[in-house]
Each structure stands twice: as C-alpha cells, then as structure tokens.
mmCIF file of C-alpha atoms in Angstrom:
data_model
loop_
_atom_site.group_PDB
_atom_site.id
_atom_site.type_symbol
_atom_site.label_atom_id
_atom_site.label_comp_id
_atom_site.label_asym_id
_atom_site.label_seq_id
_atom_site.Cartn_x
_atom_site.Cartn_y
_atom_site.Cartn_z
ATOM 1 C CA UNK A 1450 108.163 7.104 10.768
ATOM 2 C CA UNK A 1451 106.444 10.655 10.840
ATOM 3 C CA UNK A 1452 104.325 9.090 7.824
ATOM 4 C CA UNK A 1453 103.327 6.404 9.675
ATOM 5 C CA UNK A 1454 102.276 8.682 12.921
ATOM 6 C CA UNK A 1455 100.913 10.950 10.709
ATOM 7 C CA UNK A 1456 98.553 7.805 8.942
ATOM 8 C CA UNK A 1457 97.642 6.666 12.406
ATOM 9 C CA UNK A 1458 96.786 9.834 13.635
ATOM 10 C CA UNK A 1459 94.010 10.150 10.860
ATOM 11 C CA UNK A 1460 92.685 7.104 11.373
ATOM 12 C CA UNK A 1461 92.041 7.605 14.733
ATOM 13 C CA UNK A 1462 90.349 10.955 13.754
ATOM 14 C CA UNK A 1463 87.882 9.480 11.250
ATOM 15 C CA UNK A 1464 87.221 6.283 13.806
ATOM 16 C CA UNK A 1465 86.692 9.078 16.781
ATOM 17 C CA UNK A 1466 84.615 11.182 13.963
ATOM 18 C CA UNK A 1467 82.428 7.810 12.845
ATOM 19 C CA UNK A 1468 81.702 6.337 15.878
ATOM 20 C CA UNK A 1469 80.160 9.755 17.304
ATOM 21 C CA UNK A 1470 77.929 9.909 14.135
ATOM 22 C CA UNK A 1471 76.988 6.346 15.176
ATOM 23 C CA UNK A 1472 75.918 7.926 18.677
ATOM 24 C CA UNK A 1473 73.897 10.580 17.086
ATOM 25 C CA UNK A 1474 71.298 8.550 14.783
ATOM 26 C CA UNK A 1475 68.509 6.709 16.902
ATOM 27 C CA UNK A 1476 69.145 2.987 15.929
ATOM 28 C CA UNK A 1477 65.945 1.452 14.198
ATOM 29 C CA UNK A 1478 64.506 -1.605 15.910
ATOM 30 C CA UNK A 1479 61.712 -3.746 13.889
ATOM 31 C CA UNK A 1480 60.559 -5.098 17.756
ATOM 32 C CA UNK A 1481 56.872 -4.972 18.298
ATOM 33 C CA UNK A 1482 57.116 -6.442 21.855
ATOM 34 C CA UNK A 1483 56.711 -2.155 23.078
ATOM 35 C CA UNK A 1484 53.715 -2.243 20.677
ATOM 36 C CA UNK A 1485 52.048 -5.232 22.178
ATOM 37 C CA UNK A 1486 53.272 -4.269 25.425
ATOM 38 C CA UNK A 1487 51.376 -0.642 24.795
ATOM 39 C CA UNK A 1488 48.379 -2.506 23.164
ATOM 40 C CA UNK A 1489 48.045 -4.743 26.404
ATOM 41 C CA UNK A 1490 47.712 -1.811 28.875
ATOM 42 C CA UNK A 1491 45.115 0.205 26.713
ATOM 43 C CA UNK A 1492 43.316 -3.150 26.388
ATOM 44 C CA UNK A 1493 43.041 -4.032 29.621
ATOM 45 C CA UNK A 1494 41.144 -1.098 30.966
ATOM 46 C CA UNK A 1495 37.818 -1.891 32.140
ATOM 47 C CA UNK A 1496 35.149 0.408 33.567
ATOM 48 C CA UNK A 1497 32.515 -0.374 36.026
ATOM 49 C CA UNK A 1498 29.191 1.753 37.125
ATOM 50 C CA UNK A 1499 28.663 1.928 40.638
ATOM 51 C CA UNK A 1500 25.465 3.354 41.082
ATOM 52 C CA UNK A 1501 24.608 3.323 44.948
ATOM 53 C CA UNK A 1502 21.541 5.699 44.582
ATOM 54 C CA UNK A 1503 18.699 3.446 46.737
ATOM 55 C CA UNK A 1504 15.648 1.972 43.874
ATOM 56 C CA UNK A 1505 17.885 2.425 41.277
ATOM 57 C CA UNK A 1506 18.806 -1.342 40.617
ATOM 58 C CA UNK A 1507 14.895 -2.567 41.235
ATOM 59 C CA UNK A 1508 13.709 0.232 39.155
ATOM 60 C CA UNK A 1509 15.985 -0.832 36.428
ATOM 61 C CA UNK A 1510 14.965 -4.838 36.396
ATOM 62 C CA UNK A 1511 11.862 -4.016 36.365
ATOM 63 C CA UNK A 1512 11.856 -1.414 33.090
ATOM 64 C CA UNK A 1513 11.820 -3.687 29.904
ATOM 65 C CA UNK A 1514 14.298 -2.093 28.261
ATOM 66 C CA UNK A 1515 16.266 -3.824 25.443
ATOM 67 C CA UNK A 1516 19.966 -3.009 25.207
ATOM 68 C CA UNK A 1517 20.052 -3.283 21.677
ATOM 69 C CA UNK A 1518 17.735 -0.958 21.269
ATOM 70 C CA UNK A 1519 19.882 2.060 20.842
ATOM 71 C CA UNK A 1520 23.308 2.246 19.702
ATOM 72 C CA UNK A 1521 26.717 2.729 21.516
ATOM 73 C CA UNK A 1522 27.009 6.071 20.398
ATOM 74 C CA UNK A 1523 23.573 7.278 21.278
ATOM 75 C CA UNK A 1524 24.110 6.189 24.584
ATOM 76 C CA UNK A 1525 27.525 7.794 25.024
ATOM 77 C CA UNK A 1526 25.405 11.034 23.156
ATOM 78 C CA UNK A 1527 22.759 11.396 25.184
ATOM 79 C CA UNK A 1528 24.812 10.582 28.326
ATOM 80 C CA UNK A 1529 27.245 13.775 27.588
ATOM 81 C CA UNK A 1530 24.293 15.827 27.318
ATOM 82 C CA UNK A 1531 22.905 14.794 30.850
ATOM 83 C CA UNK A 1532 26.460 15.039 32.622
ATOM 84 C CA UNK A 1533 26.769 18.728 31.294
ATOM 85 C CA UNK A 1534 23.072 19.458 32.813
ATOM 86 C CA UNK A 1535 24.000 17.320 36.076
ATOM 87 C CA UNK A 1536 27.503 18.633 36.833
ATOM 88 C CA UNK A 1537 25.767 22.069 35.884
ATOM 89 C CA UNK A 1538 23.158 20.987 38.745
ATOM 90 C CA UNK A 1539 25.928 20.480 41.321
ATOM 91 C CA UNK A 1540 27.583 23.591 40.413
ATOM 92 C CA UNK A 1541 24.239 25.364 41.117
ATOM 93 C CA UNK A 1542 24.084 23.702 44.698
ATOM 94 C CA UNK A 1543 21.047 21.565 43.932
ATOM 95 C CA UNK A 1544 20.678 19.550 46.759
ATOM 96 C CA UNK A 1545 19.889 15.745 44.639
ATOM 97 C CA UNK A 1546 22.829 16.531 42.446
ATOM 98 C CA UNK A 1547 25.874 16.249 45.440
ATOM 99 C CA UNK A 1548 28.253 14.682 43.192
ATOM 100 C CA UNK A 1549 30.511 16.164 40.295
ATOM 101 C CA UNK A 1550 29.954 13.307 36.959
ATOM 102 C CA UNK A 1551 33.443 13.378 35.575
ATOM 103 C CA UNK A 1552 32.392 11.906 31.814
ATOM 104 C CA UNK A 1553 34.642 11.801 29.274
ATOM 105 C CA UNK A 1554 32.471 11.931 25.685
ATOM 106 C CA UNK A 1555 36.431 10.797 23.995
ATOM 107 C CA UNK A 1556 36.659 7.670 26.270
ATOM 108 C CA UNK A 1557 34.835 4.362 25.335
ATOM 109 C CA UNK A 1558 33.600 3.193 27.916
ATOM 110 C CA UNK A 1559 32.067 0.702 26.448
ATOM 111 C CA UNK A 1560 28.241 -0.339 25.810
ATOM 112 C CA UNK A 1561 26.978 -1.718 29.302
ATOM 113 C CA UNK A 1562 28.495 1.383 31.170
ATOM 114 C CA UNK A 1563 26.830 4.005 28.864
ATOM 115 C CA UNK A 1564 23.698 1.746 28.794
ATOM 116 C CA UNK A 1565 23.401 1.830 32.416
ATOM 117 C CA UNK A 1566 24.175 5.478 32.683
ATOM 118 C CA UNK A 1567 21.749 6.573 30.108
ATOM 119 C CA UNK A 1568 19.151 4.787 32.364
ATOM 120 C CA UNK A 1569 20.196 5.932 35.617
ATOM 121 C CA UNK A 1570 19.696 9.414 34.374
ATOM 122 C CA UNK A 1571 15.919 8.042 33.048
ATOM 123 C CA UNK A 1572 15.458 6.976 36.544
ATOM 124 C CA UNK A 1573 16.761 10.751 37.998
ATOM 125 C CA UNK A 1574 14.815 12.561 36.086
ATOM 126 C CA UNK A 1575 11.133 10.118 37.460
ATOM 127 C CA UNK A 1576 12.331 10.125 40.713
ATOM 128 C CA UNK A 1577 13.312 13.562 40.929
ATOM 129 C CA UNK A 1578 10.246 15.324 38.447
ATOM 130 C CA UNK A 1579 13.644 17.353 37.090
ATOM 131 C CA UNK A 1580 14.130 17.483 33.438
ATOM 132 C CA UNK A 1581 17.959 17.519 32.789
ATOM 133 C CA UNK A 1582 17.541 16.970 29.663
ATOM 134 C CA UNK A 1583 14.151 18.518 27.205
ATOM 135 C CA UNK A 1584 13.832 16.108 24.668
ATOM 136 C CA UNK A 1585 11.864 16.400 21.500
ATOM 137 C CA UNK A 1586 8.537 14.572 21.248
#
C-alpha cells in the first residue's frame, strides 16, 4: 500500500511538472488569418491631398504636365526637400507659410499624392516669387 501511494504520488509530480512545461512554451499556430488580417489594415490606407489654397486647382489644369513624366520617387524626393524649406518657413513666421507640412519621406503615399504635392509647391514658389527650393539649371 505505501508502494502504491508512493507510485501515485510521483505520477502526480511528473503530470503537475509536464503540464507546467506545457504552459511555458508559446504553442505554434500555422494560421495566416492575423497575417491577412494585418495585411488588410496596412492595405487599406489611402491618402488624399486637400489643397484649399485659392488658383491652385485652375493653375494646375491648365499646366500640361504629364504624370509620367517623373518617377514616384522623384516626386516623393523633391517633395521632402520642399517640406524641410516650408516647415522651415513657418518656423521663421513667414506670413504665406501658416501651416506646419507634416511629410513623412518613409510613408508611400502613393504617386497622385506626391504628384500633386510636387506641383503645388511649383505653383508656391510662381505665386509667391519665393524659391524654397534652388534647383540646378
């Protein structure tokens, strides 16, 4: 009998022991629903230019100005150049320059946004006569 108390007793102890080891190791799951799920929400975000600065819209139909002219990237170039002189600008106090550009040179924003953006700061710099940006001829 104290055999048989003494068995059961150690089997307990190496279930109790086992199942806590179980607790400890993160279970592997081959599930790519938090993938897709993560994939979805990354996807989805869009980004829009608002651009409520009066001429700029007519200005910009009117300019023949192919898209495909320049790249993605020298958009998205160019356009971190001219937020760094603009937001310097507004730090300054400059009276056309009222708004801080928060502009993200990591982010893809994707092609029409930095498009438009490189051209709004085309149509700053005509309407304005200030150069944010010297570039080389």
């Amino acid at each position: 009998m104290k055999h048989l108390l003494f068995i059961l007793v150690a089997l307990f102890s190496l279930a109790a022991c086992s199942s806590y080891s179980s607790f400890n190791q993160p279970e592997i799951v081959n599930d790519n629903t938090t993938e897709l799920a993560t994939n979805e929400l990354t996807d989805s975000t869009e980004y829009e230019l608002l651009i409520l600065d009066v001429g700029f819209e007519n200005w910009f139909v009117t300019r023949n100005m192919p898209a495909t002219a320049h790249s993605n990237s020298y958009y998205k170039n160019w356009n971190h150049r001219y937020v760094i002189e603009w937001n310097i600008k507004h730090s300054q106090g400059h009276p056309y320059f009222e708004n801080h550009i928060y502009y993200d040179p990591f982010e893809d924003y994707g092609f029409d946004v930095n498009y438009k953006l490189y051209y709004y700061f085309q149509f700053v710099e005509e309407k304005t006569g200030i150069i944010l940006v010297q570039r080389g001829k």
